[in-house]
PDB file of C-alpha atoms and ligand atoms in Angstrom:
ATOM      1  CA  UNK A  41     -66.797  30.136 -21.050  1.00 40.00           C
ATOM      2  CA  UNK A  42     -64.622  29.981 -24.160  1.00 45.00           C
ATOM      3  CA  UNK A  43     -60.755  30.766 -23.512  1.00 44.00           C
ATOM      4  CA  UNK A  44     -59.584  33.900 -25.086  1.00 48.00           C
ATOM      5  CA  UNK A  45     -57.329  33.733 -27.993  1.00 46.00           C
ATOM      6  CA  UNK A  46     -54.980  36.329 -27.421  1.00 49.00           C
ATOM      7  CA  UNK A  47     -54.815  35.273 -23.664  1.00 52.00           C
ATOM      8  CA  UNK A  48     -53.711  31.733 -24.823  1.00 47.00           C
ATOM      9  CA  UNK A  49     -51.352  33.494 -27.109  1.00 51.00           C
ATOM     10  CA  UNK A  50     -49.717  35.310 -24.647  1.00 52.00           C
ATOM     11  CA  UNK A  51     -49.388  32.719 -22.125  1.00 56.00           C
ATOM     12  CA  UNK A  52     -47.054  30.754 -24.792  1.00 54.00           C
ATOM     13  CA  UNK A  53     -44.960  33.473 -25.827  1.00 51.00           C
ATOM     14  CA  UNK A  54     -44.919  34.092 -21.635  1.00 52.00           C
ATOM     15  CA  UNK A  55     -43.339  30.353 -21.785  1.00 51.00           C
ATOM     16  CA  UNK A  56     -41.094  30.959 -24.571  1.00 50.00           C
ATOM     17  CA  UNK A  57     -39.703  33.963 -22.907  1.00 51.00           C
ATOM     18  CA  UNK A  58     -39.349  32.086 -20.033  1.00 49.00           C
ATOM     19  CA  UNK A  59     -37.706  29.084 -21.628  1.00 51.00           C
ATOM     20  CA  UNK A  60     -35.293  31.384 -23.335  1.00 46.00           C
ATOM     21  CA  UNK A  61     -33.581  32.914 -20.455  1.00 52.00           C
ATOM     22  CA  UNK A  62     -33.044  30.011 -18.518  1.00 52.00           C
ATOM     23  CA  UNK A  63     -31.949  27.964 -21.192  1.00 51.00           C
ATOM     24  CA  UNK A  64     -28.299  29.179 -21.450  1.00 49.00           C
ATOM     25  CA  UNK A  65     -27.790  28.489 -17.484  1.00 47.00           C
ATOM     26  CA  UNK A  66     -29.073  25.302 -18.062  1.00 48.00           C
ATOM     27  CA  UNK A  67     -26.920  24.417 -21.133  1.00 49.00           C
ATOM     28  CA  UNK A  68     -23.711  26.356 -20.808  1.00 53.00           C
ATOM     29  CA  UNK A  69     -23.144  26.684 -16.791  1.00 61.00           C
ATOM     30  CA  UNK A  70     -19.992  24.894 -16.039  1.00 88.00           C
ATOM     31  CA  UNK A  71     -19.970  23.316 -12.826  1.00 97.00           C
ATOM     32  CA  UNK A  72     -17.276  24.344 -10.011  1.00 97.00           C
ATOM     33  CA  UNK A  73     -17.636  22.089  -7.236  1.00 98.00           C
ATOM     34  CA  UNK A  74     -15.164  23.231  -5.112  1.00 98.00           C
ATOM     35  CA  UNK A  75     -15.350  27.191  -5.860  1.00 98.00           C
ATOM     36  CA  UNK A  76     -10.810  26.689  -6.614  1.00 98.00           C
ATOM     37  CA  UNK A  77     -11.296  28.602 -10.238  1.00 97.00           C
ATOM     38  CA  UNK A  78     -11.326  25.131 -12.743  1.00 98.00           C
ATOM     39  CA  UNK A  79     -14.410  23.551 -13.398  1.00 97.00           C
ATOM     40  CA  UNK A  80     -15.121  20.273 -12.767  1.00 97.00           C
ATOM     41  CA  UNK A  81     -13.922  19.182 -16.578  1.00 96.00           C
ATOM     42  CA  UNK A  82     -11.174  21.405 -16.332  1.00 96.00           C
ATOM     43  CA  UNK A  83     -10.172  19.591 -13.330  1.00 96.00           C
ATOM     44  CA  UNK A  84     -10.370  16.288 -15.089  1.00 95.00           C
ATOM     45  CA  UNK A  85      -8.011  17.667 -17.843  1.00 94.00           C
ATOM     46  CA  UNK A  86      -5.806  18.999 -14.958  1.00 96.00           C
ATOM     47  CA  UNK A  87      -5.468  15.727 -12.899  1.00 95.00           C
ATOM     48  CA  UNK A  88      -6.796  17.986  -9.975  1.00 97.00           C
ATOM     49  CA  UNK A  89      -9.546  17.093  -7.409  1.00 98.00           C
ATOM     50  CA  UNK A  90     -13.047  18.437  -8.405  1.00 98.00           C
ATOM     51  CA  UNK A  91     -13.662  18.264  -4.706  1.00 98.00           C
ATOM     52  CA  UNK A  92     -11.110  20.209  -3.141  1.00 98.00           C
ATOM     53  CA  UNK A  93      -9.684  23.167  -3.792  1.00 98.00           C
ATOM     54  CA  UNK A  94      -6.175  22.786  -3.185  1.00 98.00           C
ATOM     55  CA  UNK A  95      -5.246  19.921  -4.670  1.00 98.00           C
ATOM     56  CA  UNK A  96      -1.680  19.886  -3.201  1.00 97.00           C
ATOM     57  CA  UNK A  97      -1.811  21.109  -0.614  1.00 97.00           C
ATOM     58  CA  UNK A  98       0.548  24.072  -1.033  1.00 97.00           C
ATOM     59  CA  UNK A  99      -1.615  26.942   0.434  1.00 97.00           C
ATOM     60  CA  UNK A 100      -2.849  28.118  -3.458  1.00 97.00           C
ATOM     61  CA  UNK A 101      -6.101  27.218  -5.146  1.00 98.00           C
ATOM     62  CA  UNK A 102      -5.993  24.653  -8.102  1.00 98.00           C
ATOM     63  CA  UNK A 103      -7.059  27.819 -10.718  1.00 98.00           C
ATOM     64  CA  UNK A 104      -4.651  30.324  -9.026  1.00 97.00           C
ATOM     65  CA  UNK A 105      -1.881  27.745 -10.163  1.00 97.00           C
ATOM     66  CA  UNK A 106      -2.825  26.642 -13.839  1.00 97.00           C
ATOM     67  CA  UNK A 107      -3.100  30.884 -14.298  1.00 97.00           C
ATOM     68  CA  UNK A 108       0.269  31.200 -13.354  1.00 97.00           C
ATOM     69  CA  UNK A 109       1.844  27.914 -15.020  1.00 96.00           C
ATOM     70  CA  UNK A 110       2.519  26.324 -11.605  1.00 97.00           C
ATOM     71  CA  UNK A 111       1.482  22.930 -11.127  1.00 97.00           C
ATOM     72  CA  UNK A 112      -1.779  22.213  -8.952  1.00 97.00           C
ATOM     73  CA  UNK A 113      -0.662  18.723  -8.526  1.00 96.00           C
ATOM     74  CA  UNK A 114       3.358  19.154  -6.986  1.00 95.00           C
ATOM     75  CA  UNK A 115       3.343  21.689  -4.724  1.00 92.00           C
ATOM     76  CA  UNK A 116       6.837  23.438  -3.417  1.00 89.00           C
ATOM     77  CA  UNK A 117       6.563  26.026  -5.915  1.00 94.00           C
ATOM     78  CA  UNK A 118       6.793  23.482  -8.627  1.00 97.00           C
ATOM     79  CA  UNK A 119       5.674  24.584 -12.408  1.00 97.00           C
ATOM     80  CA  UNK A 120       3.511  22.783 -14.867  1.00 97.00           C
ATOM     81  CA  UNK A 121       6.476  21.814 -17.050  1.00 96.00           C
ATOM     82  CA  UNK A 122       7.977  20.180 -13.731  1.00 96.00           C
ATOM     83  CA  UNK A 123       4.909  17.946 -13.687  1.00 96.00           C
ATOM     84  CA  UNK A 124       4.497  14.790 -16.165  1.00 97.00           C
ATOM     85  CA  UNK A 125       1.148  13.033 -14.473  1.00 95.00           C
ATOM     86  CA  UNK A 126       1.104  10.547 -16.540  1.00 97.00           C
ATOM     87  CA  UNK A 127       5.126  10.028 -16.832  1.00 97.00           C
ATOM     88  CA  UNK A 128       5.039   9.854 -20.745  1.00 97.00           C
ATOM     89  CA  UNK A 129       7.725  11.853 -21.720  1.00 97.00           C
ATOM     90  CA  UNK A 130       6.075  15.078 -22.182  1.00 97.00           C
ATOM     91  CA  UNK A 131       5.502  17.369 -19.200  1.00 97.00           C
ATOM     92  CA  UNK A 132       2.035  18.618 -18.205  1.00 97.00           C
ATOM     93  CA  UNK A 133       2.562  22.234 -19.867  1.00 97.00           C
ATOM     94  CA  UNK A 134       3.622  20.634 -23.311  1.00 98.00           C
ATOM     95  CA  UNK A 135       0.364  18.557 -23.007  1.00 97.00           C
ATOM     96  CA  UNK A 136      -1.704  21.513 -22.860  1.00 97.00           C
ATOM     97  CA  UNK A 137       0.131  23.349 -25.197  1.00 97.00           C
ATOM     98  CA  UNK A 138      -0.257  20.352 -27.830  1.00 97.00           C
ATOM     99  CA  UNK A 139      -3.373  19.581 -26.540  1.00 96.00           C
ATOM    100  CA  UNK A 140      -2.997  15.749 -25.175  1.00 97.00           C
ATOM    101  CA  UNK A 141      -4.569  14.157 -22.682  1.00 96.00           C
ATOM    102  CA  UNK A 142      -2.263  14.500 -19.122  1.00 96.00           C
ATOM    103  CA  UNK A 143      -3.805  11.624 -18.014  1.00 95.00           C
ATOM    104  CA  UNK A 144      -3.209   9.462 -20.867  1.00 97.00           C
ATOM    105  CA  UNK A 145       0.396   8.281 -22.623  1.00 98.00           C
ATOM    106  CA  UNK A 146      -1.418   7.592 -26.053  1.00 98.00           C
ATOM    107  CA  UNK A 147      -3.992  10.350 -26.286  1.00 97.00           C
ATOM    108  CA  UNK A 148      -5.720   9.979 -29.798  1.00 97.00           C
ATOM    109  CA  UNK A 149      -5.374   6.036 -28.840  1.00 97.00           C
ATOM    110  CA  UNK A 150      -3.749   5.446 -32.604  1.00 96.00           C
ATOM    111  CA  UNK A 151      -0.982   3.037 -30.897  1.00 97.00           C
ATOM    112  CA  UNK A 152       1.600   6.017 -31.031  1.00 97.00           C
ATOM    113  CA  UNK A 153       2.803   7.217 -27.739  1.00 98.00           C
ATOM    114  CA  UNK A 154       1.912  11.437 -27.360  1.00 98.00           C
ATOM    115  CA  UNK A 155       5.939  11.990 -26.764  1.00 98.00           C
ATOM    116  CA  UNK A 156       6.858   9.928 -29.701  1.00 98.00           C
ATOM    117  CA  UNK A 157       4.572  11.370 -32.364  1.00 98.00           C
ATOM    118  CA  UNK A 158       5.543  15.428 -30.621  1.00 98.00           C
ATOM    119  CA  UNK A 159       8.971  14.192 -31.345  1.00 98.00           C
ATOM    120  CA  UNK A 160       8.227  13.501 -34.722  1.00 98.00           C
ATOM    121  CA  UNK A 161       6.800  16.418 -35.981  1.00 98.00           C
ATOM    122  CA  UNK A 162       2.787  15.132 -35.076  1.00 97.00           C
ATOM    123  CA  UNK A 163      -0.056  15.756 -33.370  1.00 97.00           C
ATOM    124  CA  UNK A 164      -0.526  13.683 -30.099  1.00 98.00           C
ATOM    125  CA  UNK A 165      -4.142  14.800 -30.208  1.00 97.00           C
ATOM    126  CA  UNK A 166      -5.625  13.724 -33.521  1.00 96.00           C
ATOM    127  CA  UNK A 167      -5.281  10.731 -35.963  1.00 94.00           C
ATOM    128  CA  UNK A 168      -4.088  13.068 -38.668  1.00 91.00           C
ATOM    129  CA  UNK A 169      -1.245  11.156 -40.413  1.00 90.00           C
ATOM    130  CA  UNK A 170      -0.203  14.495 -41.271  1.00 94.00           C
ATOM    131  CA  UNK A 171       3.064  16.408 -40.168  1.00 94.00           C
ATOM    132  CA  UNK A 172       2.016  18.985 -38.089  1.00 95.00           C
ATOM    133  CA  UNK A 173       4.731  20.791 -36.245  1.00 98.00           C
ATOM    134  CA  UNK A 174       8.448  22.488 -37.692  1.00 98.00           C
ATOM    135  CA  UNK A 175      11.026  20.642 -35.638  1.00 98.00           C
ATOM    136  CA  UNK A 176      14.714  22.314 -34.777  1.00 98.00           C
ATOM    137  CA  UNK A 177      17.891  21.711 -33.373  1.00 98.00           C
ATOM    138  CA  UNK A 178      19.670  24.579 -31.965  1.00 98.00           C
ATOM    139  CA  UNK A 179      22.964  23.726 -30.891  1.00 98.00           C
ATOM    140  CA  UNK A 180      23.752  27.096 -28.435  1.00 98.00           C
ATOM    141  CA  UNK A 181      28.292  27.743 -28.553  1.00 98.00           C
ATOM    142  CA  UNK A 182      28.145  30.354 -25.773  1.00 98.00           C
ATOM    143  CA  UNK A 183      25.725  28.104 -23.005  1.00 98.00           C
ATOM    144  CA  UNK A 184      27.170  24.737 -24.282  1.00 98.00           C
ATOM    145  CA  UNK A 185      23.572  23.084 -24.862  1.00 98.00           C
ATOM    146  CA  UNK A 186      21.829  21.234 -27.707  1.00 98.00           C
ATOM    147  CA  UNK A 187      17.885  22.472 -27.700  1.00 98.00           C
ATOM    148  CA  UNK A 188      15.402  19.973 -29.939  1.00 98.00           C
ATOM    149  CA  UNK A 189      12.450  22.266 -30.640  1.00 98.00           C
ATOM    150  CA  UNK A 190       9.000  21.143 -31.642  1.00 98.00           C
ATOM    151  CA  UNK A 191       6.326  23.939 -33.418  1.00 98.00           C
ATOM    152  CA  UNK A 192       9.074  26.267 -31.469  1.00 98.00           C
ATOM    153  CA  UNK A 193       8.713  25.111 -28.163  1.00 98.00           C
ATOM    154  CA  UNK A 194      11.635  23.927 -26.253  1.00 97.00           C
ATOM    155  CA  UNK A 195      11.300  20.051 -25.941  1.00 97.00           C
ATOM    156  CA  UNK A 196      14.653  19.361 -24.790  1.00 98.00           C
ATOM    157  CA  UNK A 197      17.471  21.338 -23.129  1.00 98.00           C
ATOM    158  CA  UNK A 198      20.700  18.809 -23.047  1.00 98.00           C
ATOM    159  CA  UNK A 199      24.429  20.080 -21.995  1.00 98.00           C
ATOM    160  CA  UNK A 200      26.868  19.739 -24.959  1.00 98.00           C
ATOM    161  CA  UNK A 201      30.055  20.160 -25.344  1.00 98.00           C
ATOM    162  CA  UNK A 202      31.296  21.618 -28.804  1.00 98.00           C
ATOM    163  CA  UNK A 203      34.504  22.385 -30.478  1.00 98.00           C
ATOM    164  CA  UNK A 204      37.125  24.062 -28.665  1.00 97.00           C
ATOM    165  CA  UNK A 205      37.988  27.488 -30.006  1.00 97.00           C
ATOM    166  CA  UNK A 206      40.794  26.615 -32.140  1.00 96.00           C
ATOM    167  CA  UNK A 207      38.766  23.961 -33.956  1.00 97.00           C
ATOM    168  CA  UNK A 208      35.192  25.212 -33.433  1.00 98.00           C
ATOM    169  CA  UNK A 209      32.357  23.790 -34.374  1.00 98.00           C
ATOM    170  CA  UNK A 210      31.257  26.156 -37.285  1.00 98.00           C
ATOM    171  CA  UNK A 211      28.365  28.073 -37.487  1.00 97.00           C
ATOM    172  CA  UNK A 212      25.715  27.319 -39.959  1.00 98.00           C
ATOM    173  CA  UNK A 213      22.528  25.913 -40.631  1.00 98.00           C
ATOM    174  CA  UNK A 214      22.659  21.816 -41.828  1.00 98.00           C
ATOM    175  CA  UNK A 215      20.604  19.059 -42.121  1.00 98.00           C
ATOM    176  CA  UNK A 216      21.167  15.420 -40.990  1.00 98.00           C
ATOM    177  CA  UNK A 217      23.444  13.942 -43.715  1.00 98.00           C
ATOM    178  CA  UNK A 218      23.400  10.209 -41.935  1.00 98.00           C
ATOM    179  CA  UNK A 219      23.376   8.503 -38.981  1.00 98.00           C
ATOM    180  CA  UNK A 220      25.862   5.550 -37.963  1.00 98.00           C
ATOM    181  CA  UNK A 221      25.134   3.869 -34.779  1.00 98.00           C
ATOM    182  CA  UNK A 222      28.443   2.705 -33.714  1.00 98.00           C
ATOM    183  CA  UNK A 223      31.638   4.550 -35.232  1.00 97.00           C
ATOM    184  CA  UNK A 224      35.565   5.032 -34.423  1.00 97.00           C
ATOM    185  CA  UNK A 225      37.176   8.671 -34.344  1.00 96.00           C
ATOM    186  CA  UNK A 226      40.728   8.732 -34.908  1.00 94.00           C
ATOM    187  CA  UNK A 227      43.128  11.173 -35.948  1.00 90.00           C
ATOM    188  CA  UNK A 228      46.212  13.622 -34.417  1.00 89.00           C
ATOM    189  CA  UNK A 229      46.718  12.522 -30.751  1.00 89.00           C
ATOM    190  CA  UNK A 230      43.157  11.103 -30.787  1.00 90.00           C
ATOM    191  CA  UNK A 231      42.499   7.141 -31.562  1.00 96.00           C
ATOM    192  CA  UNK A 232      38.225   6.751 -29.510  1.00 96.00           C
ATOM    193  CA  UNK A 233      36.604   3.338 -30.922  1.00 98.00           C
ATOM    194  CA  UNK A 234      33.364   2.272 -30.211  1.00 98.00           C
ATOM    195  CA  UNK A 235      31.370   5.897 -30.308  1.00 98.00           C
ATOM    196  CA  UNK A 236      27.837   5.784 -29.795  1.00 98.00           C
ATOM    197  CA  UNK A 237      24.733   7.373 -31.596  1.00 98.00           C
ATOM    198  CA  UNK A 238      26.663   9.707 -34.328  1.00 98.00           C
ATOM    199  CA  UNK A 239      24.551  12.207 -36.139  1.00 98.00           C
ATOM    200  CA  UNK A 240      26.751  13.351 -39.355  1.00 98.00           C
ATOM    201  CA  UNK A 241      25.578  17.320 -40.304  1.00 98.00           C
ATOM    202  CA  UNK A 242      28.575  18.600 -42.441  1.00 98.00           C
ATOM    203  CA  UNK A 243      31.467  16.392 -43.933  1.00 97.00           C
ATOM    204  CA  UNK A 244      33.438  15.194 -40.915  1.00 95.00           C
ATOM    205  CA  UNK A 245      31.285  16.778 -38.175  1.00 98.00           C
ATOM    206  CA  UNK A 246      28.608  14.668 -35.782  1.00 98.00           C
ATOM    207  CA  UNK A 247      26.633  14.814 -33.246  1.00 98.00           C
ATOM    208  CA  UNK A 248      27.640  11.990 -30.857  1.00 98.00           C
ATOM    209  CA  UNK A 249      28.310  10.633 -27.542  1.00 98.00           C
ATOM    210  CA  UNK A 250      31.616  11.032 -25.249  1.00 98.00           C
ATOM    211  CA  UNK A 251      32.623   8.462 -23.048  1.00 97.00           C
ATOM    212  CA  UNK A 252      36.117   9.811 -22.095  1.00 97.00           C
ATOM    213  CA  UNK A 253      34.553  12.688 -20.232  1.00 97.00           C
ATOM    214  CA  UNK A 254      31.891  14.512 -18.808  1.00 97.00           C
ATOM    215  CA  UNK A 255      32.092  18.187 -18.910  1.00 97.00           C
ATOM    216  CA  UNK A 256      28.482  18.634 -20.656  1.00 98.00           C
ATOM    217  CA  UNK A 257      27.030  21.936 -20.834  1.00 98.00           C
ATOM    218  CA  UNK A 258      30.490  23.109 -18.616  1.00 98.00           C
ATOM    219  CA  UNK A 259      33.092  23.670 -21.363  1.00 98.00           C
ATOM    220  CA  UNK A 260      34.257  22.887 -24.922  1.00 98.00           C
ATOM    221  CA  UNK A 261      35.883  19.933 -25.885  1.00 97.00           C
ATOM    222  CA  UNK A 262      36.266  18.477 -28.936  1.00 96.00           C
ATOM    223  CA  UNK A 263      37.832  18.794 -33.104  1.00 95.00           C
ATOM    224  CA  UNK A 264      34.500  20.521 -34.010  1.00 97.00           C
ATOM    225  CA  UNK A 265      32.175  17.605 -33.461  1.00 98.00           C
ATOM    226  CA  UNK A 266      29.029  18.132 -30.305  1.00 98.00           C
ATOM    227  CA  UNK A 267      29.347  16.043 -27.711  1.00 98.00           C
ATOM    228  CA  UNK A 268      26.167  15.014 -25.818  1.00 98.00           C
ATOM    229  CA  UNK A 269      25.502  12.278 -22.622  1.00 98.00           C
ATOM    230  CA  UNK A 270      24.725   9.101 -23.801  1.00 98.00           C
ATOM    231  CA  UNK A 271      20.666   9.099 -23.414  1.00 98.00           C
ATOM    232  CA  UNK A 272      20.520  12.676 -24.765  1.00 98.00           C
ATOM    233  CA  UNK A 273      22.492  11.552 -27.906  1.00 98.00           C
ATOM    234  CA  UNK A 274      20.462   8.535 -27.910  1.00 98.00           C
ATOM    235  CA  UNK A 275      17.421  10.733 -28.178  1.00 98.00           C
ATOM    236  CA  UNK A 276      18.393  13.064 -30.933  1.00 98.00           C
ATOM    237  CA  UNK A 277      19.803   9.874 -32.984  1.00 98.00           C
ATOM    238  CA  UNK A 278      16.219   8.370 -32.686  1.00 98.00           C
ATOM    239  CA  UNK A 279      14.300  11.746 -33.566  1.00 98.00           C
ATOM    240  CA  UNK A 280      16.258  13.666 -35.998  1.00 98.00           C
ATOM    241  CA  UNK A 281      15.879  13.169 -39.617  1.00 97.00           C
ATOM    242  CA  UNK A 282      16.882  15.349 -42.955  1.00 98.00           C
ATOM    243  CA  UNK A 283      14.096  17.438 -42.493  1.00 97.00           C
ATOM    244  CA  UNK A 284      14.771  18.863 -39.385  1.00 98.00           C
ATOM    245  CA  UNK A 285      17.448  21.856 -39.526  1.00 98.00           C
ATOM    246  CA  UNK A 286      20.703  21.869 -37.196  1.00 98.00           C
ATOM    247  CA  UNK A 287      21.182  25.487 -36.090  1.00 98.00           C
ATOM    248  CA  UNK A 288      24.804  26.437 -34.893  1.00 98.00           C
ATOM    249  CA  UNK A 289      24.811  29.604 -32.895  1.00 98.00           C
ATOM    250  CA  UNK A 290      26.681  31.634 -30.436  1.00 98.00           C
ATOM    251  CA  UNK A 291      29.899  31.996 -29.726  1.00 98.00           C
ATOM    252  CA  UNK A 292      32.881  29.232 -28.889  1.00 98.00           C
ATOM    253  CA  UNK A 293      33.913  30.398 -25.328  1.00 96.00           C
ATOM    254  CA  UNK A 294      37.607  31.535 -25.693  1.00 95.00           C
ATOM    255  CA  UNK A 295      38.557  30.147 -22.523  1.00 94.00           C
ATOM    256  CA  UNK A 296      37.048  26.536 -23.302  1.00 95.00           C
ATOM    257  CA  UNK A 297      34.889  27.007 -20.088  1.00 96.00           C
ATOM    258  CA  UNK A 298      31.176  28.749 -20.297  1.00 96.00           C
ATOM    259  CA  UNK A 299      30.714  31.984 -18.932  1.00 88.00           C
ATOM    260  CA  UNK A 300      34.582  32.573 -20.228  1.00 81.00           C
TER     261      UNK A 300
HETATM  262 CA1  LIG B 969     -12.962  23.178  -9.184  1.00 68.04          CA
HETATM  263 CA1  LIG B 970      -2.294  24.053  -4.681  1.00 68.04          CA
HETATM  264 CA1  LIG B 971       2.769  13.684 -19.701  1.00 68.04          CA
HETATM  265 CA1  LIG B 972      -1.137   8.700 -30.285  1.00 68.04          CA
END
C-alpha cells in the first residue's frame, strides 16, 4: 500500500492547526499560584507571596489591594505609598509609578541609588544619563508646606513656615540663585547665627532651617524667608538646583496660624 498524498497532507495541516491553538496557552499563560489576582511575576515585583493569597494577613487578597493602591504587604488599611520594602527612600507606589525595582535600592544597578537619581530629575529604571523627569517646588502660603515634585508627582510634603502677613513671602515663580551652607540672619530685633542649609530664590529671601522654633506647617513666622525642619531643609539644599522652579502660592494666613 502506498500512503495517500492528500491524506498525508491533511494530517500536517491537522498538526499545524493543532499546534496553533495551543501555542498561545503555552507561551502567554501567566501563572497564578495562589488564585489572589497577581501572577506569580507580579508577585515578585510586589514583594508578595506567590503562595498565599493574603500576603498580610489583613482579610483582602494580594490583587484586591494593588487595584485599590493599598499595600499587600502592611496590612491595617495601610496604602502602597505607606510601604517602602526595600527602605530606599522612595515608597512602593513611587516605585511603580517610576518603574524601579521595590525590592532593590539601586534598580538599573548603575551605582546610583533609585531615590537619589528620582530626586534628580532621572530614571531609577534605566542607564539613560539623560534627564528624564520636570522637577518643582511648590511652596503652598495657605497649608504652610513646601511640596518637591518629580514628573508631577508629589515626592515630598514638608511643614513650612513662611512670612508672616505683614512681611510675606511673595508670590512668584524663581529659581535657585545659590546655596550657602552655613549663614547668619540679622537685622531689626533679629540677630540668628549659625543657620543651616539656606536656599537663596530672590534677593534676600531663602529657604532655610529654624532652630528658634518649631511651628512647621502650624503658622507663619518669619521676614519673608521659608522656614523648614532641619532634615527637610537638608533635603531640598541637596536636591534643588537652577533648573528646578520655586512656585509661591496661596495665601499668607492673616491670623499667622493655618486655617486662619
Ligand atoms: Ca498570586
Ligand atoms: Ca492582604
Ligand atoms: Ca522603596
Ligand atoms: Ca540606579
Amino acid at each position: 500500500m502506498h500512503t495517500n498524498v492528500n491524506d498525508t497532507n491533511y494530517s500536517y495541516i491537522g498538526i499545524i492547526m493543532l499546534a496553533c491553538l495551543f501555542a498561545p496557552v503555552f507561551v502567554y499563560a501567566s501563572v497564578d499560584s495562589d488564585a489572589d489576582g497577581l501572577s506569580d511575576e507580579q508577585e515578585i515585583v510586589y514583594q508578595t507571596d506567590p503562595h498565599n493569597p493574603d500576603t498580610d494577613g489583613d482579610g483582602y487578597k494580594d490583587g484586591e489591594e494593588v487595584e485599590y493602591d493599598y499595600s499587600p504587604l502592611l496590612g491595617e488599611g495601610k496604602h502602597m505609598n505607606e510601604s517602602d520594602a526595600d527602605k530606599d527612600g522612595l515608597n512602593d507606589w513611587l516605585e511603580r509609578w517610576f518603574g524601579s525595582d521595590m525590592g532593590k535600592t539601586d534598580s538599573d544597578g548603575d551605582g546610583f541609588p533609585d531615590y537619589d537619581e528620582v530626586m534628580k530629575g532621572y530614571s531609577p529604571a534605566s542607564t539613560t544619563s539623560t534627564r528624564l523627569f520636570d522637577r518643582k517646588v511648590v511652596v503652598d502660603r495657605t497649608e504652610q508646606r513646601l511640596n518637591f515634585y518629580v514628573d508631577g508627582v508629589k515626592i515630598h510634603n514638608f511643614p513650612a513656615s513662611t512670612g508672616n502677613p505683614g512681611t510675606p513671602t511673595p508670590d512668584g515663580e524663581y529659581h535657585m540663585m545659590r546655596k550657602v551652607a552655613k549663614k547668619s540672619y540679622v537685622g531689626p530685633g533679629y540677630d540668628l547665627p549659625g543657620v543651616t542649609w539656606n536656599v537663596e530664590f530672590s534677593p534676600m529671601y531663602y529657604i532655610h532651617t529654624a532652630y528658634w522654633h518649631n511651628d512647621f506647617g502650624k503658622r507663619t513666622h518669619s521676614h519673608g524667608c521659608v522656614n523648614l525642619r532641619e532634615d527637610d531643609a537638608k533635603v531640598i539644599y541637596e536636591y534643588i538646583d537652577e533648573t528646578v522652579p520655586i512656585v509661591v502660592t496661596g495665601e499668607t494666613p492673616a491670623g499667622f496660624v493655618v486655617g486662619t
